[in-house]
PDB file of C-alpha atoms and ligand atoms in Angstrom:
ATOM      1  CA  MET Q  44      32.022  36.461-139.584  1.00  0.00           C
ATOM      2  CA  GLU Q  45      29.208  33.885-138.652  1.00  0.00           C
ATOM      3  CA  GLU Q  46      27.412  34.792-135.475  1.00  0.00           C
ATOM      4  CA  ILE Q  47      28.044  32.104-132.514  1.00  0.00           C
ATOM      5  CA  SER Q  48      26.732  32.451-129.453  1.00  0.00           C
ATOM      6  CA  PHE Q  49      28.686  31.396-126.296  1.00  0.00           C
ATOM      7  CA  LYS Q  50      28.115  31.201-122.601  1.00  0.00           C
ATOM      8  CA  ILE Q  51      30.923  32.534-120.275  1.00  0.00           C
ATOM      9  CA  ILE Q  52      30.511  30.861-116.766  1.00  0.00           C
ATOM     10  CA  VAL Q  53      32.533  30.111-113.843  1.00  0.00           C
ATOM     11  CA  ALA Q  54      33.489  26.530-114.338  1.00  0.00           C
ATOM     12  CA  ASP Q  55      32.575  23.784-111.832  1.00  0.00           C
ATOM     13  CA  SER Q  56      32.940  20.064-111.327  1.00  0.00           C
ATOM     14  CA  SER Q  57      30.464  19.452-114.543  1.00  0.00           C
ATOM     15  CA  HIS Q  58      33.246  20.683-116.590  1.00  0.00           C
ATOM     16  CA  LYS Q  59      36.008  18.424-115.748  1.00  0.00           C
ATOM     17  CA  LYS Q  60      35.300  16.434-118.867  1.00  0.00           C
ATOM     18  CA  TYR Q  61      37.014  19.264-120.844  1.00  0.00           C
ATOM     19  CA  SER Q  62      40.198  19.205-118.998  1.00  0.00           C
ATOM     20  CA  GLU Q  63      42.436  17.171-121.410  1.00  0.00           C
ATOM     21  CA  GLN Q  64      40.941  18.966-124.139  1.00  0.00           C
ATOM     22  CA  ILE Q  65      42.200  22.118-122.627  1.00  0.00           C
ATOM     23  CA  THR Q  66      45.579  21.371-121.645  1.00  0.00           C
ATOM     24  CA  ASP Q  67      46.271  19.539-124.944  1.00  0.00           C
ATOM     25  CA  GLU Q  68      45.039  22.830-126.745  1.00  0.00           C
ATOM     26  CA  MET Q  69      47.400  24.880-124.048  1.00  0.00           C
ATOM     27  CA  GLU Q  70      50.456  22.448-125.457  1.00  0.00           C
ATOM     28  CA  ASN Q  71      49.654  22.695-128.977  1.00  0.00           C
ATOM     29  CA  SER Q  72      49.339  26.430-129.028  1.00  0.00           C
ATOM     30  CA  ALA Q  73      52.582  27.103-127.348  1.00  0.00           C
ATOM     31  CA  LYS Q  74      54.153  24.483-129.711  1.00  0.00           C
ATOM     32  CA  ALA Q  75      52.669  26.392-132.421  1.00  0.00           C
ATOM     33  CA  ARG Q  76      53.597  30.011-131.210  1.00  0.00           C
ATOM     34  CA  GLY Q  77      57.224  28.341-130.448  1.00  0.00           C
ATOM     35  CA  THR Q  78      56.780  30.071-127.335  1.00  0.00           C
ATOM     36  CA  GLY Q  79      56.871  28.975-123.428  1.00  0.00           C
ATOM     37  CA  ILE Q  80      54.438  27.830-121.064  1.00  0.00           C
ATOM     38  CA  ALA Q  81      53.917  27.053-117.405  1.00  0.00           C
ATOM     39  CA  LYS Q  82      52.657  23.547-118.157  1.00  0.00           C
ATOM     40  CA  ARG Q  83      49.690  22.599-116.363  1.00  0.00           C
ATOM     41  CA  SER Q  84      48.011  18.769-115.937  1.00  0.00           C
ATOM     42  CA  PRO Q  85      44.250  18.061-116.552  1.00  0.00           C
ATOM     43  CA  ALA Q  86      44.163  17.273-112.841  1.00  0.00           C
ATOM     44  CA  TYR Q  87      45.394  20.822-111.899  1.00  0.00           C
ATOM     45  CA  ILE Q  88      42.733  22.424-114.298  1.00  0.00           C
ATOM     46  CA  GLU Q  89      40.162  20.045-112.711  1.00  0.00           C
ATOM     47  CA  THR Q  90      41.168  21.481-109.019  1.00  0.00           C
ATOM     48  CA  LYS Q  91      40.525  25.200-110.383  1.00  0.00           C
ATOM     49  CA  MET Q  92      36.996  23.963-111.327  1.00  0.00           C
ATOM     50  CA  ASP Q  93      36.149  22.271-107.898  1.00  0.00           C
ATOM     51  CA  GLU Q  94      37.402  25.287-106.355  1.00  0.00           C
ATOM     52  CA  GLY Q  95      35.374  27.919-108.451  1.00  0.00           C
ATOM     53  CA  LYS Q  96      38.622  29.656-109.720  1.00  0.00           C
ATOM     54  CA  ALA Q  97      38.089  29.258-113.504  1.00  0.00           C
ATOM     55  CA  VAL Q  98      36.296  30.300-116.087  1.00  0.00           C
ATOM     56  CA  ILE Q  99      34.950  28.336-119.048  1.00  0.00           C
ATOM     57  CA  ALA Q 100      33.190  29.332-122.585  1.00  0.00           C
ATOM     58  CA  LEU Q 101      31.472  26.942-124.371  1.00  0.00           C
ATOM     59  CA  THR Q 102      28.920  26.808-127.322  1.00  0.00           C
ATOM     60  CA  SER Q 103      25.329  26.878-126.999  1.00  0.00           C
ATOM     61  CA  ASP Q 104      25.760  23.295-128.112  1.00  0.00           C
ATOM     62  CA  GLY Q 105      28.336  22.309-125.239  1.00  0.00           C
ATOM     63  CA  VAL Q 106      31.391  22.574-127.540  1.00  0.00           C
ATOM     64  CA  TRP Q 107      34.500  23.932-125.251  1.00  0.00           C
ATOM     65  CA  ALA Q 108      35.633  27.454-126.790  1.00  0.00           C
ATOM     66  CA  GLY Q 109      37.857  28.690-123.987  1.00  0.00           C
ATOM     67  CA  PHE Q 110      39.138  28.851-120.691  1.00  0.00           C
ATOM     68  CA  CYS Q 111      41.065  30.770-118.050  1.00  0.00           C
ATOM     69  CA  TYR Q 112      42.072  30.236-114.204  1.00  0.00           C
ATOM     70  CA  ILE Q 113      42.840  32.227-111.188  1.00  0.00           C
ATOM     71  CA  GLU Q 114      46.266  31.259-109.111  1.00  0.00           C
ATOM     72  CA  ALA Q 115      46.789  32.954-105.689  1.00  0.00           C
ATOM     73  CA  TRP Q 116      50.568  33.694-104.738  1.00  0.00           C
ATOM     74  CA  GLY Q 117      52.336  35.231-101.835  1.00  0.00           C
ATOM     75  CA  HIS Q 118      49.674  34.266 -99.711  1.00  0.00           C
ATOM     76  CA  GLY Q 119      47.228  35.882-101.633  1.00  0.00           C
ATOM     77  CA  LYS Q 120      49.009  38.996-101.907  1.00  0.00           C
ATOM     78  CA  PHE Q 121      49.035  38.724-105.595  1.00  0.00           C
ATOM     79  CA  VAL Q 122      46.621  36.786-108.192  1.00  0.00           C
ATOM     80  CA  ALA Q 123      47.255  35.891-111.709  1.00  0.00           C
ATOM     81  CA  ASN Q 124      44.853  34.925-114.212  1.00  0.00           C
ATOM     82  CA  SER Q 125      46.656  32.448-115.954  1.00  0.00           C
ATOM     83  CA  GLY Q 126      46.567  29.766-118.978  1.00  0.00           C
ATOM     84  CA  LEU Q 127      44.192  31.889-121.165  1.00  0.00           C
ATOM     85  CA  ILE Q 128      43.423  29.732-124.206  1.00  0.00           C
ATOM     86  CA  VAL Q 129      40.599  29.987-126.841  1.00  0.00           C
ATOM     87  CA  ALA Q 130      39.897  27.009-129.238  1.00  0.00           C
ATOM     88  CA  PRO Q 131      41.674  27.773-132.589  1.00  0.00           C
ATOM     89  CA  GLN Q 132      38.202  27.785-134.549  1.00  0.00           C
ATOM     90  CA  PHE Q 133      36.628  30.212-132.232  1.00  0.00           C
ATOM     91  CA  ARG Q 134      39.623  32.925-132.188  1.00  0.00           C
ATOM     92  CA  LYS Q 135      39.211  36.061-133.433  1.00  0.00           C
ATOM     93  CA  TYR Q 136      35.375  36.379-132.056  1.00  0.00           C
ATOM     94  CA  GLY Q 137      35.964  38.955-129.090  1.00  0.00           C
ATOM     95  CA  LEU Q 138      36.178  35.374-127.084  1.00  0.00           C
ATOM     96  CA  ALA Q 139      39.431  35.944-124.970  1.00  0.00           C
ATOM     97  CA  ARG Q 140      38.545  39.836-124.081  1.00  0.00           C
ATOM     98  CA  LYS Q 141      34.950  38.137-122.604  1.00  0.00           C
ATOM     99  CA  ILE Q 142      36.759  35.348-120.726  1.00  0.00           C
ATOM    100  CA  LYS Q 143      39.280  37.891-119.247  1.00  0.00           C
ATOM    101  CA  GLN Q 144      36.658  40.169-118.220  1.00  0.00           C
ATOM    102  CA  GLU Q 145      34.810  37.676-116.463  1.00  0.00           C
ATOM    103  CA  ILE Q 146      37.902  36.044-114.937  1.00  0.00           C
ATOM    104  CA  PHE Q 147      39.281  39.440-113.802  1.00  0.00           C
ATOM    105  CA  LYS Q 148      35.609  40.086-111.889  1.00  0.00           C
ATOM    106  CA  LEU Q 149      36.011  36.823-110.399  1.00  0.00           C
ATOM    107  CA  SER Q 150      39.425  37.751-109.214  1.00  0.00           C
ATOM    108  CA  ARG Q 151      38.413  40.988-107.905  1.00  0.00           C
ATOM    109  CA  LYS Q 152      35.342  39.301-106.380  1.00  0.00           C
ATOM    110  CA  LYS Q 153      37.671  36.515-104.432  1.00  0.00           C
ATOM    111  CA  TYR Q 154      40.603  38.460-103.656  1.00  0.00           C
ATOM    112  CA  PRO Q 155      39.386  42.085-103.398  1.00  0.00           C
ATOM    113  CA  ASP Q 156      42.741  43.545-101.804  1.00  0.00           C
ATOM    114  CA  SER Q 157      45.306  41.535-104.142  1.00  0.00           C
ATOM    115  CA  LYS Q 158      47.189  42.846-106.877  1.00  0.00           C
ATOM    116  CA  ILE Q 159      46.173  40.984-110.323  1.00  0.00           C
ATOM    117  CA  PHE Q 160      49.510  40.419-112.468  1.00  0.00           C
ATOM    118  CA  GLY Q 161      50.190  38.388-115.917  1.00  0.00           C
ATOM    119  CA  LEU Q 162      53.308  37.559-117.753  1.00  0.00           C
ATOM    120  CA  THR Q 163      52.684  37.298-121.283  1.00  0.00           C
ATOM    121  CA  THR Q 164      54.299  37.189-124.922  1.00  0.00           C
ATOM    122  CA  GLY Q 165      50.792  37.773-126.488  1.00  0.00           C
ATOM    123  CA  ALA Q 166      49.844  41.485-127.949  1.00  0.00           C
ATOM    124  CA  ALA Q 167      46.055  40.588-127.746  1.00  0.00           C
ATOM    125  CA  VAL Q 168      46.731  39.858-124.130  1.00  0.00           C
ATOM    126  CA  MET Q 169      48.501  42.923-123.255  1.00  0.00           C
ATOM    127  CA  LYS Q 170      45.811  44.902-124.975  1.00  0.00           C
ATOM    128  CA  ILE Q 171      42.902  43.637-123.157  1.00  0.00           C
ATOM    129  CA  ASN Q 172      45.047  43.906-119.948  1.00  0.00           C
ATOM    130  CA  SER Q 173      45.388  47.261-120.556  1.00  0.00           C
ATOM    131  CA  GLU Q 174      41.655  47.775-121.013  1.00  0.00           C
ATOM    132  CA  LEU Q 175      41.196  45.982-117.566  1.00  0.00           C
ATOM    133  CA  GLY Q 176      43.579  48.535-116.083  1.00  0.00           C
ATOM    134  CA  TYR Q 177      46.695  46.572-115.907  1.00  0.00           C
ATOM    135  CA  ILE Q 178      49.935  48.865-116.458  1.00  0.00           C
ATOM    136  CA  PRO Q 179      53.596  47.397-117.288  1.00  0.00           C
ATOM    137  CA  VAL Q 180      55.802  46.615-114.910  1.00  0.00           C
ATOM    138  CA  SER Q 181      59.316  45.296-114.033  1.00  0.00           C
ATOM    139  CA  TYR Q 182      59.448  41.656-112.731  1.00  0.00           C
ATOM    140  CA  SER Q 183      60.604  42.990-109.336  1.00  0.00           C
ATOM    141  CA  ASP Q 184      57.055  44.441-108.708  1.00  0.00           C
ATOM    142  CA  LEU Q 185      55.557  41.039-108.895  1.00  0.00           C
ATOM    143  CA  THR Q 186      54.895  38.401-106.546  1.00  0.00           C
ATOM    144  CA  ASP Q 187      58.601  36.694-105.160  1.00  0.00           C
ATOM    145  CA  ASP Q 188      56.574  33.237-104.251  1.00  0.00           C
ATOM    146  CA  GLN Q 189      59.244  30.800-105.498  1.00  0.00           C
ATOM    147  CA  GLU Q 190      56.254  28.662-106.516  1.00  0.00           C
ATOM    148  CA  PHE Q 191      55.151  31.115-109.183  1.00  0.00           C
ATOM    149  CA  TRP Q 192      58.234  31.172-110.657  1.00  0.00           C
ATOM    150  CA  LYS Q 193      58.853  27.366-110.572  1.00  0.00           C
ATOM    151  CA  GLY Q 194      56.076  27.294-113.009  1.00  0.00           C
ATOM    152  CA  CYS Q 195      58.519  29.089-115.716  1.00  0.00           C
ATOM    153  CA  GLN Q 196      60.809  25.975-115.720  1.00  0.00           C
ATOM    154  CA  SER Q 197      58.786  23.892-118.391  1.00  0.00           C
ATOM    155  CA  CYS Q 198      59.085  27.300-120.395  1.00  0.00           C
ATOM    156  CA  VAL Q 199      61.378  27.165-123.452  1.00  0.00           C
ATOM    157  CA  ASN Q 200      62.739  30.486-122.310  1.00  0.00           C
ATOM    158  CA  TYR Q 201      63.637  29.535-118.942  1.00  0.00           C
ATOM    159  CA  GLU Q 202      67.497  29.813-119.485  1.00  0.00           C
ATOM    160  CA  ILE Q 203      66.989  33.521-120.423  1.00  0.00           C
ATOM    161  CA  LEU Q 204      64.863  34.230-117.565  1.00  0.00           C
ATOM    162  CA  MET Q 205      67.426  32.559-115.199  1.00  0.00           C
ATOM    163  CA  SER Q 206      70.412  34.639-117.008  1.00  0.00           C
ATOM    164  CA  LYS Q 207      68.753  37.866-116.148  1.00  0.00           C
ATOM    165  CA  ASN Q 208      68.547  36.804-112.495  1.00  0.00           C
ATOM    166  CA  ARG Q 209      64.349  36.643-112.722  1.00  0.00           C
ATOM    167  CA  GLN Q 210      64.447  40.033-113.512  1.00  0.00           C
ATOM    168  CA  ASN Q 211      63.154  39.919-117.202  1.00  0.00           C
ATOM    169  CA  CYS Q 212      62.705  37.254-120.255  1.00  0.00           C
ATOM    170  CA  LEU Q 213      60.553  37.373-123.451  1.00  0.00           C
ATOM    171  CA  CYS Q 214      57.232  37.972-121.349  1.00  0.00           C
ATOM    172  CA  THR Q 215      55.896  41.322-120.502  1.00  0.00           C
ATOM    173  CA  ALA Q 216      55.039  41.643-116.876  1.00  0.00           C
ATOM    174  CA  MET Q 217      51.578  43.697-116.340  1.00  0.00           C
ATOM    175  CA  LEU Q 218      50.039  44.458-112.856  1.00  0.00           C
ATOM    176  CA  TYR Q 219      46.604  45.576-111.723  1.00  0.00           C
ATOM    177  CA  ASP Q 220      46.849  47.334-108.786  1.00  0.00           C
ATOM    178  CA  PRO Q 221      43.593  47.608-106.478  1.00  0.00           C
ATOM    179  CA  HIS Q 222      45.085  50.476-104.229  1.00  0.00           C
ATOM    180  CA  ALA Q 223      46.795  52.571-106.843  1.00  0.00           C
ATOM    181  CA  LYS Q 224      46.043  56.076-106.623  1.00  0.00           C
ATOM    182  CA  LYS Q 225      43.354  57.053-109.286  1.00  0.00           C
ATOM    183  CA  ASN Q 226      44.707  60.290-110.397  1.00  0.00           C
ATOM    184  CA  HIS Q 227      48.287  59.234-111.018  1.00  0.00           C
ATOM    185  CA  THR Q 228      48.706  61.102-114.319  1.00  0.00           C
ATOM    186  CA  GLU Q 229      51.985  59.239-115.482  1.00  0.00           C
ATOM    187  CA  GLU Q 230      50.064  56.019-115.286  1.00  0.00           C
ATOM    188  CA  LEU Q 231      47.288  56.853-116.463  1.00  0.00           C
ATOM    189  CA  ALA Q 232      48.882  58.220-119.595  1.00  0.00           C
ATOM    190  CA  LEU Q 233      50.921  55.223-120.113  1.00  0.00           C
ATOM    191  CA  ARG Q 234      47.862  53.061-119.841  1.00  0.00           C
ATOM    192  CA  ASP Q 235      46.058  55.135-122.663  1.00  0.00           C
ATOM    193  CA  ASP Q 236      49.026  54.888-124.840  1.00  0.00           C
ATOM    194  CA  PHE Q 237      49.228  51.275-124.699  1.00  0.00           C
ATOM    195  CA  LYS Q 238      44.952  51.029-125.127  1.00  0.00           C
ATOM    196  CA  LYS Q 239      45.237  52.769-128.359  1.00  0.00           C
ATOM    197  CA  GLU Q 240      46.976  50.577-130.568  1.00  0.00           C
ATOM    198  CA  LEU Q 241      47.564  46.924-130.861  1.00  0.00           C
ATOM    199  CA  LYS Q 242      50.481  47.598-133.163  1.00  0.00           C
ATOM    200  CA  LEU Q 243      52.080  49.192-130.233  1.00  0.00           C
ATOM    201  CA  PHE Q 244      52.119  45.978-128.515  1.00  0.00           C
ATOM    202  CA  ASP Q 245      53.147  44.110-131.765  1.00  0.00           C
ATOM    203  CA  ARG Q 246      56.223  46.157-132.054  1.00  0.00           C
ATOM    204  CA  TRP Q 247      57.234  45.697-128.210  1.00  0.00           C
ATOM    205  CA  VAL Q 248      56.830  42.050-128.556  1.00  0.00           C
ATOM    206  CA  ARG Q 249      59.132  41.894-131.414  1.00  0.00           C
ATOM    207  CA  LEU Q 250      61.433  44.153-130.182  1.00  0.00           C
ATOM    208  CA  LYS Q 251      61.591  42.188-126.700  1.00  0.00           C
ATOM    209  CA  LYS Q 252      62.281  38.969-128.454  1.00  0.00           C
ATOM    210  CA  PHE Q 253      64.917  40.352-130.737  1.00  0.00           C
ATOM    211  CA  VAL Q 254      66.911  42.147-127.816  1.00  0.00           C
ATOM    212  CA  MET Q 255      66.236  39.049-125.610  1.00  0.00           C
ATOM    213  CA  LEU Q 256      67.189  36.251-127.792  1.00  0.00           C
ATOM    214  CA  LYS Q 257      70.222  38.318-129.029  1.00  0.00           C
ATOM    215  CA  LEU Q 258      71.273  39.012-125.253  1.00  0.00           C
ATOM    216  CA  THR Q 259      71.417  35.130-124.719  1.00  0.00           C
ATOM    217  CA  LYS Q 260      73.671  34.559-128.184  1.00  0.00           C
ATOM    218  CA  SER Q 261      76.128  37.645-127.121  1.00  0.00           C
ATOM    219  CA  LYS Q 262      75.751  38.264-123.592  1.00  0.00           C
ATOM    220  CA  ASP Q 263      78.971  40.471-123.678  1.00  0.00           C
ATOM    221  CA  THR Q 264      78.450  42.909-126.063  1.00  0.00           C
ATOM    222  CA  VAL Q 265      74.439  43.861-125.648  1.00  0.00           C
ATOM    223  CA  LYS Q 266      74.135  44.236-121.992  1.00  0.00           C
ATOM    224  CA  SER Q 267      71.028  45.073-119.601  1.00  0.00           C
ATOM    225  CA  ILE Q 268      69.165  46.875-122.066  1.00  0.00           C
ATOM    226  CA  PHE Q 269      65.798  46.257-120.308  1.00  0.00           C
ATOM    227  CA  LEU Q 270      67.229  46.664-116.860  1.00  0.00           C
TER     228      LEU Q 270
HETATM  229  C1  COA X  40      45.661  34.868-127.616  1.00  0.00           C
HETATM  230  C2  COA X  40      44.256  34.364-127.830  1.00  0.00           C
HETATM  231  C3  COA X  40      43.650  33.865-126.294  1.00  0.00           C
HETATM  232  C4  COA X  40      43.109  35.337-128.505  1.00  0.00           C
HETATM  233  O1  COA X  40      41.930  35.005-128.569  1.00  0.00           O
HETATM  234  P1  COA X  40      40.949  35.766-129.468  1.00  0.00           P
HETATM  235  O2  COA X  40      39.594  35.240-128.801  1.00  0.00           O
HETATM  236  O3  COA X  40      41.095  35.632-130.796  1.00  0.00           O
HETATM  237  O4  COA X  40      41.068  37.090-128.724  1.00  0.00           O
HETATM  238  P2  COA X  40      39.972  38.327-128.971  1.00  0.00           P
HETATM  239  O5  COA X  40      39.148  38.013-130.264  1.00  0.00           O
HETATM  240  O6  COA X  40      39.214  38.790-127.796  1.00  0.00           O
HETATM  241  O7  COA X  40      40.782  39.244-129.379  1.00  0.00           O
HETATM  242  C5  COA X  40      41.328  40.734-128.742  1.00  0.00           C
HETATM  243  C6  COA X  40      41.976  41.679-129.124  1.00  0.00           C
HETATM  244  O8  COA X  40      43.197  41.059-129.643  1.00  0.00           O
HETATM  245  C7  COA X  40      43.587  41.044-131.186  1.00  0.00           C
HETATM  246  N1  COA X  40      44.049  39.572-131.247  1.00  0.00           N
HETATM  247  C8  COA X  40      43.795  38.291-131.362  1.00  0.00           C
HETATM  248  N2  COA X  40      44.490  37.485-131.486  1.00  0.00           N
HETATM  249  C9  COA X  40      45.784  38.247-132.001  1.00  0.00           C
HETATM  250  C10 COA X  40      46.744  37.818-132.154  1.00  0.00           C
HETATM  251  N3  COA X  40      47.354  36.756-132.442  1.00  0.00           N
HETATM  252  N4  COA X  40      47.907  38.610-132.509  1.00  0.00           N
HETATM  253  C11 COA X  40      47.870  40.076-132.318  1.00  0.00           C
HETATM  254  N5  COA X  40      46.234  40.562-132.088  1.00  0.00           N
HETATM  255  C12 COA X  40      45.524  39.601-131.644  1.00  0.00           C
HETATM  256  C13 COA X  40      42.446  41.026-131.527  1.00  0.00           C
HETATM  257  O9  COA X  40      42.242  41.804-132.965  1.00  0.00           O
HETATM  258  C14 COA X  40      41.667  42.189-130.537  1.00  0.00           C
HETATM  259  O10 COA X  40      41.830  43.350-130.820  1.00  0.00           O
HETATM  260  P3  COA X  40      41.104  44.366-131.380  1.00  0.00           P
HETATM  261  O11 COA X  40      39.686  44.387-130.418  1.00  0.00           O
HETATM  262  O12 COA X  40      41.648  45.702-131.028  1.00  0.00           O
HETATM  263  O13 COA X  40      40.758  44.056-132.781  1.00  0.00           O
HETATM  264  C15 COA X  40      44.008  33.264-128.796  1.00  0.00           C
HETATM  265  O14 COA X  40      44.670  33.552-129.908  1.00  0.00           O
HETATM  266  C16 COA X  40      44.918  31.796-128.234  1.00  0.00           C
HETATM  267  O15 COA X  40      44.050  31.303-127.300  1.00  0.00           O
HETATM  268  N6  COA X  40      46.019  31.745-128.504  1.00  0.00           N
HETATM  269  C17 COA X  40      47.005  30.641-127.808  1.00  0.00           C
HETATM  270  C18 COA X  40      47.240  30.879-126.458  1.00  0.00           C
HETATM  271  C19 COA X  40      47.646  31.842-125.853  1.00  0.00           C
HETATM  272  O16 COA X  40      48.640  32.850-126.667  1.00  0.00           O
HETATM  273  N7  COA X  40      47.303  32.487-125.004  1.00  0.00           N
HETATM  274  C20 COA X  40      47.672  33.703-124.291  1.00  0.00           C
HETATM  275  C21 COA X  40      48.886  33.383-123.170  1.00  0.00           C
HETATM  276  S1  COA X  40      49.215  34.787-122.436  1.00  0.00           S
END
């Protein structure tokens, strides 16, 4: 693969010109995958740039290549690194991993005591999260901030989430806890299992989709497998 060099930096107001391209790509990618997304406006993305709560990737020629931003919930008790997107022509260059590393660093700096969480259906993101120290958790371990969950309303799977009393959906919840005991052997073993194999994530995502979608069709026959 051709070598392309990217700048991965904390976004600021000079990057607002990319906001529409970013939100268009978020929407197009979600449509292409047939998955849900918490829809964001260009104005929202621009606020994140103004606040220094986003990371942007650009080529040396200033072509937009990727983006991710920070959201704080529950009065800063929780932080999410949301909206990860890499422009289609720059995928599979390791860019998502680098962007996630940078936004994780920025989150730890700005919110050193916050738990960092993510909700995703993407195997790539699950793998990267595990490398950063996230572990899979249940939805009840995430923020109960209503504003966060409102973001799911624009997702195609919202009905599934609500039918499960907001306790499960197609997305897998992952959490980094800065105060977790470092020698908790079970958690470390689990994290290692998840780090090993991308295929494991792929299988997990497929299984979850199968079970969840089946659940909505025949709620009475298959009950609460994940609860
Ligand atoms: C998901 C996405 C961010 C990945 O970006 P990327 O720059 O291509 O990812 P990377 O090159 O950093 O890959 C990281 C790892 O994930 C794997 N990966 C990348 N895309 C993958 C995919 N679609 N399915 C499975 N694994 C994938 C890579 O092989 C790599 O693993 P490896 O190092 O073990 O080989 C990008 O495809 C994208 O923007 N998709 C649309 C938006 C989206 O799904 N965002 C995530 C929302 S939670």
